[in-house]
Amino acid sequence: MADLFSREEYKTIDSASLASPASPASPSTSPSHTTPLLRARGLMSSSLDFLNLIRKWPEIVGNHLGQNTIPGKVQSSQLIIFSKHALYSQELNFMSELIKERVFKEFPRLKKKFNSIKFITSPNSFDEASSKALEQPPSSILASNTSESPEAAPQKKANLHPQSPQYKQIVRNAQTTFEDIEDPKLRELLTSLLIQIHLP
């Protein structure tokens, strides 16, 4: 029975079959998508660490001090602690190095966020921080966990109207990036973080 292909044709077919065609980079793995994704995950991790710090604060400083003081934010490489009374601020101030040691042991990533602790006596700030701690999503703490000032985050959003084509495109791109994530809360959180990163 005659060969269906000549030797030369076999060589051509073999070479073609061995050559792996270049597969186009998927949006989730291309550099332009990977970098924002990694940044979003990093911001999310830091924000979640800060929320968990608030929730574990009584374990770190003790129940009595934990009920009368609370981590408020990270600003200018300082962890700001609000307290109800000056006595609590003074007591925690004596324990600042021990507190840092315990916090960094529990949340190693926070070492990159602050290197000192500032204690502020402000009953109003304490009450406000306490009421928001269980309500706010991690993304609302981003201004505290980045190098930006707390006032900078709202200004970002003010530059683009939510109904503008550019804003809608940013939202669509962010939604596409995380569309494969099954957990709706995690998907929404990552999408929100990525939108904030891309806002001008």
mmCIF file of C-alpha atoms in Angstrom, residues 73-191:
data_model
loop_
_atom_site.group_PDB
_atom_site.id
_atom_site.type_symbol
_atom_site.label_atom_id
_atom_site.label_comp_id
_atom_site.label_asym_id
_atom_site.label_seq_id
_atom_site.Cartn_x
_atom_site.Cartn_y
_atom_site.Cartn_z
ATOM 1 C CA LYS A 73 -6.145 54.079 61.607
ATOM 2 C CA VAL A 74 -2.611 53.957 60.292
ATOM 3 C CA GLN A 75 -1.284 57.361 59.293
ATOM 4 C CA SER A 76 2.243 58.546 58.528
ATOM 5 C CA SER A 77 3.674 55.171 59.625
ATOM 6 C CA GLN A 78 1.925 55.486 62.991
ATOM 7 C CA LEU A 79 -0.770 53.260 64.430
ATOM 8 C CA ILE A 80 -3.331 55.629 65.935
ATOM 9 C CA ILE A 81 -5.105 54.320 69.040
ATOM 10 C CA PHE A 82 -8.177 56.159 70.351
ATOM 11 C CA SER A 83 -9.047 55.922 74.043
ATOM 12 C CA LYS A 84 -11.942 57.032 76.218
ATOM 13 C CA HIS A 85 -9.768 58.573 78.931
ATOM 14 C CA ALA A 86 -6.236 59.902 79.337
ATOM 15 C CA LEU A 87 -5.484 57.232 81.941
ATOM 16 C CA TYR A 88 -5.963 54.507 79.334
ATOM 17 C CA SER A 89 -3.731 56.344 76.868
ATOM 18 C CA GLN A 90 -1.034 56.723 79.511
ATOM 19 C CA GLU A 91 -1.233 53.062 80.509
ATOM 20 C CA LEU A 92 -0.981 51.881 76.904
ATOM 21 C CA ASN A 93 1.887 54.271 76.245
ATOM 22 C CA PHE A 94 3.981 52.442 78.833
ATOM 23 C CA MET A 95 3.172 49.200 77.009
ATOM 24 C CA SER A 96 3.786 50.487 73.477
ATOM 25 C CA GLU A 97 6.814 48.291 72.703
ATOM 26 C CA LEU A 98 5.084 45.200 74.052
ATOM 27 C CA ILE A 99 1.968 46.037 72.047
ATOM 28 C CA LYS A 100 4.013 46.416 68.858
ATOM 29 C CA GLU A 101 5.676 43.079 69.505
ATOM 30 C CA ARG A 102 2.327 41.340 69.987
ATOM 31 C CA VAL A 103 0.724 43.017 66.970
ATOM 32 C CA PHE A 104 3.602 42.179 64.627
ATOM 33 C CA LYS A 105 3.678 38.595 65.879
ATOM 34 C CA GLU A 106 -0.029 38.208 65.129
ATOM 35 C CA PHE A 107 -0.020 40.273 61.911
ATOM 36 C CA PRO A 108 3.475 40.265 60.325
ATOM 37 C CA ARG A 109 2.315 42.232 57.254
ATOM 38 C CA LEU A 110 1.547 45.241 59.445
ATOM 39 C CA LYS A 111 5.290 45.694 60.054
ATOM 40 C CA LYS A 112 5.375 47.447 56.691
ATOM 41 C CA LYS A 113 2.537 49.770 57.661
ATOM 42 C CA PHE A 114 3.666 51.379 60.910
ATOM 43 C CA ASN A 115 6.714 51.586 63.168
ATOM 44 C CA SER A 116 5.322 53.513 66.133
ATOM 45 C CA ILE A 117 2.085 53.905 68.076
ATOM 46 C CA LYS A 118 0.335 57.149 68.942
ATOM 47 C CA PHE A 119 -2.323 57.240 71.662
ATOM 48 C CA ILE A 120 -5.034 59.876 71.388
ATOM 49 C CA THR A 121 -7.607 60.553 74.091
ATOM 50 C CA SER A 122 -10.859 61.241 72.276
ATOM 51 C CA PRO A 123 -14.143 59.700 73.459
ATOM 52 C CA ASN A 124 -15.893 60.821 70.265
ATOM 53 C CA SER A 125 -13.258 59.268 67.999
ATOM 54 C CA PHE A 126 -13.360 56.109 70.108
ATOM 55 C CA ASP A 127 -17.139 55.830 69.744
ATOM 56 C CA GLU A 128 -16.980 56.538 66.016
ATOM 57 C CA ALA A 129 -14.230 53.969 65.412
ATOM 58 C CA SER A 130 -16.068 51.385 67.506
ATOM 59 C CA SER A 131 -19.333 51.820 65.609
ATOM 60 C CA LYS A 132 -17.649 51.636 62.200
ATOM 61 C CA ALA A 133 -15.379 48.695 62.961
ATOM 62 C CA LEU A 134 -18.066 46.056 62.482
ATOM 63 C CA GLU A 135 -19.818 47.831 59.609
ATOM 64 C CA GLN A 136 -17.179 49.047 57.173
ATOM 65 C CA PRO A 137 -15.694 46.804 54.466
ATOM 66 C CA PRO A 138 -11.904 46.519 54.358
ATOM 67 C CA SER A 139 -11.771 48.793 51.308
ATOM 68 C CA SER A 140 -12.909 51.746 53.438
ATOM 69 C CA ILE A 141 -9.661 51.562 55.422
ATOM 70 C CA LEU A 142 -7.485 51.824 52.330
ATOM 71 C CA ALA A 143 -6.589 55.454 52.967
ATOM 72 C CA SER A 144 -5.160 54.424 56.325
ATOM 73 C CA ASN A 145 -3.242 51.435 54.997
ATOM 74 C CA THR A 146 -1.584 53.225 52.083
ATOM 75 C CA SER A 147 0.759 56.202 51.893
ATOM 76 C CA GLU A 148 -2.137 58.493 51.024
ATOM 77 C CA SER A 149 -3.680 60.787 53.573
ATOM 78 C CA PRO A 150 -7.237 59.959 54.723
ATOM 79 C CA GLU A 151 -8.516 62.913 52.706
ATOM 80 C CA ALA A 152 -6.990 61.651 49.458
ATOM 81 C CA ALA A 153 -9.319 58.709 48.826
ATOM 82 C CA PRO A 154 -12.568 60.694 48.489
ATOM 83 C CA GLN A 155 -10.805 63.116 46.130
ATOM 84 C CA LYS A 156 -9.971 60.236 43.819
ATOM 85 C CA LYS A 157 -13.602 59.320 43.385
ATOM 86 C CA ALA A 158 -14.669 62.926 42.904
ATOM 87 C CA ASN A 159 -12.636 63.256 39.700
ATOM 88 C CA LEU A 160 -14.813 60.794 37.749
ATOM 89 C CA HIS A 161 -18.585 60.729 37.675
ATOM 90 C CA PRO A 162 -20.008 57.205 38.169
ATOM 91 C CA GLN A 163 -22.050 57.649 34.975
ATOM 92 C CA SER A 164 -19.106 58.762 32.849
ATOM 93 C CA PRO A 165 -17.940 56.370 30.079
ATOM 94 C CA GLN A 166 -14.424 56.209 31.536
ATOM 95 C CA TYR A 167 -15.698 55.225 34.986
ATOM 96 C CA LYS A 168 -18.020 52.595 33.519
ATOM 97 C CA GLN A 169 -15.129 51.140 31.504
ATOM 98 C CA ILE A 170 -12.987 50.886 34.644
ATOM 99 C CA VAL A 171 -15.833 49.062 36.394
ATOM 100 C CA ARG A 172 -16.315 46.658 33.477
ATOM 101 C CA ASN A 173 -12.592 45.861 33.338
ATOM 102 C CA ALA A 174 -12.482 45.207 37.082
ATOM 103 C CA GLN A 175 -15.556 42.979 36.932
ATOM 104 C CA THR A 176 -14.058 40.998 34.051
ATOM 105 C CA THR A 177 -10.786 40.506 35.926
ATOM 106 C CA PHE A 178 -12.492 38.805 38.863
ATOM 107 C CA GLU A 179 -15.465 37.179 37.134
ATOM 108 C CA ASP A 180 -14.075 33.674 37.799
ATOM 109 C CA ILE A 181 -14.097 34.126 41.588
ATOM 110 C CA GLU A 182 -17.060 32.192 42.976
ATOM 111 C CA ASP A 183 -17.335 33.882 46.370
ATOM 112 C CA PRO A 184 -19.577 36.934 45.689
ATOM 113 C CA LYS A 185 -18.323 38.930 48.684
ATOM 114 C CA LEU A 186 -14.668 38.363 47.810
ATOM 115 C CA ARG A 187 -15.370 39.131 44.145
ATOM 116 C CA GLU A 188 -17.120 42.373 45.079
ATOM 117 C CA LEU A 189 -14.303 43.380 47.427
ATOM 118 C CA LEU A 190 -11.524 42.726 44.904
ATOM 119 C CA THR A 191 -13.498 44.511 42.196
#
